[in-house]
Amino acid sequence: MNEIKSPRLIHTQAGRAIELPSDFELPAQFDQPEAEISVVRAGDQLIIRARPKDAAAAPKTFREVLDRMESIDVEWPDVDEGLLPLDDIKL
């Protein structure tokens, strides 16, 4: 499954483009404008990751992440049990 091919590197005024071989064609869902491709540099390697259309709708803020999480129903232990009472401090 880990095929190695030599894609064509194209130099343009805007930068460089990689022309992928036809057998590396992505599924049709990646032809949508909302689909994204990410590139990660790992040492001397470039890793290209395709993100499908629904992955582009990933949460953008931490608040959105929290809103999508399911609440957990856990009985937490009483960490204050056995502690002395607080002093009544008057300012």
Tab-separated table of N, CA and C in Angstrom:
chain	number	residue	atom	x	y	z
A	1	MET	N	0.813	-1.198	0.000
A	1	MET	CA	0.000	0.000	0.000
A	1	MET	C	0.857	1.264	0.000
A	2	ASN	N	2.085	1.192	0.456
A	2	ASN	CA	2.972	2.352	0.470
A	2	ASN	C	3.749	2.424	-0.835
A	3	GLU	N	3.095	2.882	-1.873
A	3	GLU	CA	3.738	3.010	-3.171
A	3	GLU	C	4.597	4.267	-3.199
A	4	ILE	N	5.686	4.196	-3.900
A	4	ILE	CA	6.534	5.370	-4.091
A	4	ILE	C	6.517	5.705	-5.573
A	5	LYS	N	6.097	6.907	-5.867
A	5	LYS	CA	6.053	7.397	-7.248
A	5	LYS	C	6.824	8.708	-7.299
A	6	SER	N	7.181	9.122	-8.468
A	6	SER	CA	7.879	10.393	-8.656
A	6	SER	C	6.925	11.387	-9.299
A	7	PRO	N	6.315	12.257	-8.478
A	7	PRO	CA	5.429	13.257	-9.067
A	7	PRO	C	6.248	14.339	-9.754
A	8	ARG	N	5.589	15.082	-10.596
A	8	ARG	CA	6.262	16.160	-11.323
A	8	ARG	C	6.177	17.437	-10.501
A	9	LEU	N	7.292	18.111	-10.307
A	9	LEU	CA	7.347	19.376	-9.591
A	9	LEU	C	7.312	20.505	-10.609
A	10	ILE	N	6.317	21.384	-10.499
A	10	ILE	CA	6.108	22.465	-11.449
A	10	ILE	C	6.421	23.783	-10.744
A	11	HIS	N	7.294	24.582	-11.346
A	11	HIS	CA	7.638	25.897	-10.806
A	11	HIS	C	6.741	26.948	-11.456
A	12	THR	N	6.101	27.764	-10.636
A	12	THR	CA	5.248	28.843	-11.133
A	12	THR	C	5.699	30.151	-10.487
A	13	GLN	N	5.094	31.249	-10.882
A	13	GLN	CA	5.417	32.535	-10.260
A	13	GLN	C	4.947	32.569	-8.809
A	14	ALA	N	3.862	31.870	-8.512
A	14	ALA	CA	3.312	31.871	-7.160
A	14	ALA	C	4.044	30.909	-6.232
A	15	GLY	N	4.838	30.009	-6.755
A	15	GLY	CA	5.535	29.019	-5.931
A	15	GLY	C	5.753	27.746	-6.713
A	16	ARG	N	5.530	26.655	-6.044
A	16	ARG	CA	5.689	25.358	-6.689
A	16	ARG	C	4.398	24.562	-6.566
A	17	ALA	N	4.184	23.686	-7.514
A	17	ALA	CA	3.020	22.801	-7.508
A	17	ALA	C	3.507	21.379	-7.748
A	18	ILE	N	2.793	20.439	-7.186
A	18	ILE	CA	3.129	19.025	-7.376
A	18	ILE	C	2.033	18.402	-8.215
A	19	GLU	N	2.409	17.812	-9.331
A	19	GLU	CA	1.456	17.111	-10.180
A	19	GLU	C	1.489	15.644	-9.788
A	20	LEU	N	0.387	15.179	-9.194
A	20	LEU	CA	0.332	13.797	-8.719
A	20	LEU	C	0.097	12.832	-9.879
A	21	PRO	N	0.723	11.654	-9.834
A	21	PRO	CA	0.449	10.635	-10.853
A	21	PRO	C	-1.025	10.229	-10.819
A	22	SER	N	-1.543	9.787	-11.949
A	22	SER	CA	-2.970	9.492	-12.047
A	22	SER	C	-3.429	8.393	-11.093
A	23	ASP	N	-2.565	7.450	-10.732
A	23	ASP	CA	-2.999	6.406	-9.808
A	23	ASP	C	-3.045	6.896	-8.356
A	24	PHE	N	-2.663	8.141	-8.115
A	24	PHE	CA	-2.821	8.759	-6.809
A	24	PHE	C	-4.034	9.691	-6.795
A	25	GLU	N	-4.909	9.532	-7.760
A	25	GLU	CA	-6.094	10.376	-7.874
A	25	GLU	C	-6.942	10.264	-6.608
A	26	LEU	N	-7.418	11.401	-6.125
A	26	LEU	CA	-8.253	11.428	-4.934
A	26	LEU	C	-9.702	11.162	-5.313
A	27	PRO	N	-10.517	10.642	-4.387
A	27	PRO	CA	-11.935	10.408	-4.681
A	27	PRO	C	-12.639	11.709	-5.068
A	28	ALA	N	-13.796	11.574	-5.694
A	28	ALA	CA	-14.541	12.728	-6.210
A	28	ALA	C	-14.904	13.727	-5.121
A	29	GLN	N	-15.059	13.275	-3.886
A	29	GLN	CA	-15.442	14.199	-2.815
A	29	GLN	C	-14.392	15.289	-2.580
A	30	PHE	N	-13.165	15.070	-3.053
A	30	PHE	CA	-12.113	16.062	-2.874
A	30	PHE	C	-12.100	17.105	-3.984
A	31	ASP	N	-12.977	16.954	-4.972
A	31	ASP	CA	-13.072	17.958	-6.034
A	31	ASP	C	-13.971	19.112	-5.623
A	32	GLN	N	-14.616	19.002	-4.463
A	32	GLN	CA	-15.492	20.057	-3.976
A	32	GLN	C	-14.668	21.237	-3.468
A	33	PRO	N	-15.186	22.457	-3.597
A	33	PRO	CA	-14.441	23.636	-3.121
A	33	PRO	C	-14.166	23.598	-1.619
A	34	GLU	N	-15.019	22.909	-0.844
A	34	GLU	CA	-14.848	22.875	0.605
A	34	GLU	C	-13.760	21.891	1.045
A	35	ALA	N	-13.364	20.990	0.151
A	35	ALA	CA	-12.352	20.000	0.494
A	35	ALA	C	-11.005	20.696	0.695
A	36	GLU	N	-10.204	20.140	1.572
A	36	GLU	CA	-8.920	20.751	1.873
A	36	GLU	C	-7.803	19.723	1.762
A	37	ILE	N	-6.649	20.205	1.433
A	37	ILE	CA	-5.436	19.406	1.425
A	37	ILE	C	-4.479	20.107	2.368
A	38	SER	N	-3.857	19.351	3.276
A	38	SER	CA	-2.867	19.959	4.160
A	38	SER	C	-1.501	19.359	3.864
A	39	VAL	N	-0.477	20.170	4.038
A	39	VAL	CA	0.899	19.750	3.802
A	39	VAL	C	1.666	19.953	5.098
A	40	VAL	N	2.364	18.907	5.527
A	40	VAL	CA	3.139	18.954	6.768
A	40	VAL	C	4.592	18.659	6.433
A	41	ARG	N	5.487	19.454	6.983
A	41	ARG	CA	6.914	19.196	6.796
A	41	ARG	C	7.386	18.388	8.000
A	42	ALA	N	7.978	17.226	7.743
A	42	ALA	CA	8.546	16.368	8.784
A	42	ALA	C	9.998	16.095	8.410
A	43	GLY	N	10.891	16.930	8.920
A	43	GLY	CA	12.296	16.804	8.538
A	43	GLY	C	12.467	17.146	7.070
A	44	ASP	N	12.989	16.209	6.298
A	44	ASP	CA	13.162	16.448	4.859
A	44	ASP	C	12.011	15.864	4.041
A	45	GLN	N	10.902	15.525	4.693
A	45	GLN	CA	9.743	14.954	4.006
A	45	GLN	C	8.589	15.946	4.004
A	46	LEU	N	7.799	15.912	2.954
A	46	LEU	CA	6.530	16.628	2.897
A	46	LEU	C	5.425	15.593	2.910
A	47	ILE	N	4.499	15.732	3.828
A	47	ILE	CA	3.393	14.796	3.949
A	47	ILE	C	2.128	15.524	3.510
A	48	ILE	N	1.463	14.979	2.504
A	48	ILE	CA	0.241	15.573	1.976
A	48	ILE	C	-0.932	14.768	2.520
A	49	ARG	N	-1.849	15.466	3.174
A	49	ARG	CA	-3.026	14.805	3.746
A	49	ARG	C	-4.276	15.409	3.131
A	50	ALA	N	-5.159	14.545	2.683
A	50	ALA	CA	-6.432	14.998	2.127
A	50	ALA	C	-7.466	14.996	3.246
A	51	ARG	N	-8.220	16.066	3.308
A	51	ARG	CA	-9.298	16.169	4.285
A	51	ARG	C	-10.609	16.231	3.525
A	52	PRO	N	-11.507	15.266	3.742
A	52	PRO	CA	-12.765	15.274	2.992
A	52	PRO	C	-13.638	16.479	3.347
A	53	LYS	N	-14.689	16.660	2.573
A	53	LYS	CA	-15.573	17.814	2.698
A	53	LYS	C	-16.079	17.990	4.128
A	54	ASP	N	-16.514	16.927	4.767
A	54	ASP	CA	-17.046	17.062	6.123
A	54	ASP	C	-15.954	17.365	7.144
A	55	ALA	N	-14.705	17.034	6.852
A	55	ALA	CA	-13.615	17.374	7.769
A	55	ALA	C	-13.317	18.862	7.731
A	56	ALA	N	-13.662	19.530	6.630
A	56	ALA	CA	-13.439	20.970	6.553
A	56	ALA	C	-14.333	21.710	7.534
A	57	ALA	N	-15.403	21.050	7.982
A	57	ALA	CA	-16.309	21.652	8.952
A	57	ALA	C	-15.862	21.360	10.380
A	58	ALA	N	-14.610	21.018	10.553
A	58	ALA	CA	-14.081	20.744	11.881
A	58	ALA	C	-14.179	21.996	12.740
A	59	PRO	N	-14.281	21.816	14.053
A	59	PRO	CA	-14.394	22.986	14.925
A	59	PRO	C	-13.174	23.891	14.795
A	60	LYS	N	-13.430	25.180	14.796
A	60	LYS	CA	-12.353	26.156	14.620
A	60	LYS	C	-11.893	26.745	15.954
A	61	THR	N	-12.735	26.662	16.974
A	61	THR	CA	-12.377	27.207	18.277
A	61	THR	C	-12.507	26.127	19.344
A	62	PHE	N	-11.845	26.355	20.465
A	62	PHE	CA	-11.936	25.419	21.578
A	62	PHE	C	-13.370	25.350	22.104
A	63	ARG	N	-14.081	26.461	22.059
A	63	ARG	CA	-15.476	26.486	22.506
A	63	ARG	C	-16.321	25.535	21.651
A	64	GLU	N	-16.087	25.526	20.334
A	64	GLU	CA	-16.822	24.613	19.449
A	64	GLU	C	-16.492	23.164	19.780
A	65	VAL	N	-15.253	22.889	20.125
A	65	VAL	CA	-14.868	21.533	20.521
A	65	VAL	C	-15.641	21.125	21.763
A	66	LEU	N	-15.681	22.005	22.754
A	66	LEU	CA	-16.395	21.701	23.991
A	66	LEU	C	-17.886	21.516	23.753
A	67	ASP	N	-18.458	22.333	22.871
A	67	ASP	CA	-19.890	22.215	22.586
A	67	ASP	C	-20.240	20.886	21.934
A	68	ARG	N	-19.307	20.313	21.165
A	68	ARG	CA	-19.570	19.046	20.472
A	68	ARG	C	-19.330	17.820	21.355
A	69	MET	N	-18.662	18.022	22.479
A	69	MET	CA	-18.352	16.887	23.346
A	69	MET	C	-19.587	16.452	24.126
A	70	GLU	N	-19.673	15.159	24.361
A	70	GLU	CA	-20.753	14.646	25.189
A	70	GLU	C	-20.377	14.845	26.649
A	71	SER	N	-21.377	15.119	27.461
A	71	SER	CA	-21.083	15.277	28.883
A	71	SER	C	-20.840	13.895	29.496
A	72	ILE	N	-19.979	13.864	30.486
A	72	ILE	CA	-19.698	12.600	31.158
A	72	ILE	C	-20.360	12.622	32.525
A	73	ASP	N	-20.912	11.511	32.898
A	73	ASP	CA	-21.609	11.410	34.163
A	73	ASP	C	-20.740	10.577	35.104
A	74	VAL	N	-19.897	11.267	35.877
A	74	VAL	CA	-18.950	10.601	36.757
A	74	VAL	C	-19.184	11.080	38.177
A	75	GLU	N	-19.157	10.179	39.099
A	75	GLU	CA	-19.252	10.545	40.512
A	75	GLU	C	-17.847	10.803	41.022
A	76	TRP	N	-17.493	12.078	41.126
A	76	TRP	CA	-16.153	12.448	41.557
A	76	TRP	C	-16.037	12.319	43.074
A	77	PRO	N	-14.885	11.897	43.569
A	77	PRO	CA	-14.698	11.793	45.017
A	77	PRO	C	-14.650	13.172	45.665
A	78	ASP	N	-15.011	13.242	46.931
A	78	ASP	CA	-14.957	14.498	47.672
A	78	ASP	C	-13.523	14.718	48.140
A	79	VAL	N	-12.807	15.585	47.433
A	79	VAL	CA	-11.391	15.798	47.754
A	79	VAL	C	-11.210	16.621	49.025
A	80	ASP	N	-12.261	17.289	49.490
A	80	ASP	CA	-12.166	18.085	50.715
A	80	ASP	C	-12.476	17.262	51.968
A	81	GLU	N	-12.884	16.042	51.790
A	81	GLU	CA	-13.255	15.201	52.940
A	81	GLU	C	-12.039	14.992	53.846
A	82	GLY	N	-12.239	15.225	55.122
A	82	GLY	CA	-11.164	15.032	56.090
A	82	GLY	C	-10.309	16.259	56.316
A	83	LEU	N	-10.542	17.347	55.590
A	83	LEU	CA	-9.773	18.571	55.791
A	83	LEU	C	-10.356	19.370	56.958
A	84	LEU	N	-9.509	20.129	57.598
A	84	LEU	CA	-9.978	21.006	58.670
A	84	LEU	C	-10.819	22.125	58.071
A	85	PRO	N	-11.760	22.676	58.855
A	85	PRO	CA	-12.574	23.774	58.321
A	85	PRO	C	-11.716	25.011	58.068
A	86	LEU	N	-12.175	25.852	57.152
A	86	LEU	CA	-11.470	27.081	56.826
A	86	LEU	C	-11.582	28.075	57.984
A	87	ASP	N	-10.564	28.884	58.161
A	87	ASP	CA	-10.612	29.942	59.166
A	87	ASP	C	-11.552	31.034	58.685
A	88	ASP	N	-12.286	31.616	59.632
A	88	ASP	CA	-13.167	32.732	59.305
A	88	ASP	C	-12.329	33.998	59.367
A	89	ILE	N	-11.897	34.486	58.204
A	89	ILE	CA	-11.019	35.647	58.130
A	89	ILE	C	-11.867	36.894	57.893
A	90	LYS	N	-11.631	37.900	58.717
A	90	LYS	CA	-12.343	39.171	58.573
A	90	LYS	C	-11.348	40.210	58.081
A	91	LEU	N	-11.722	40.891	57.031
A	91	LEU	CA	-10.851	41.936	56.481
A	91	LEU	C	-11.254	43.299	56.969
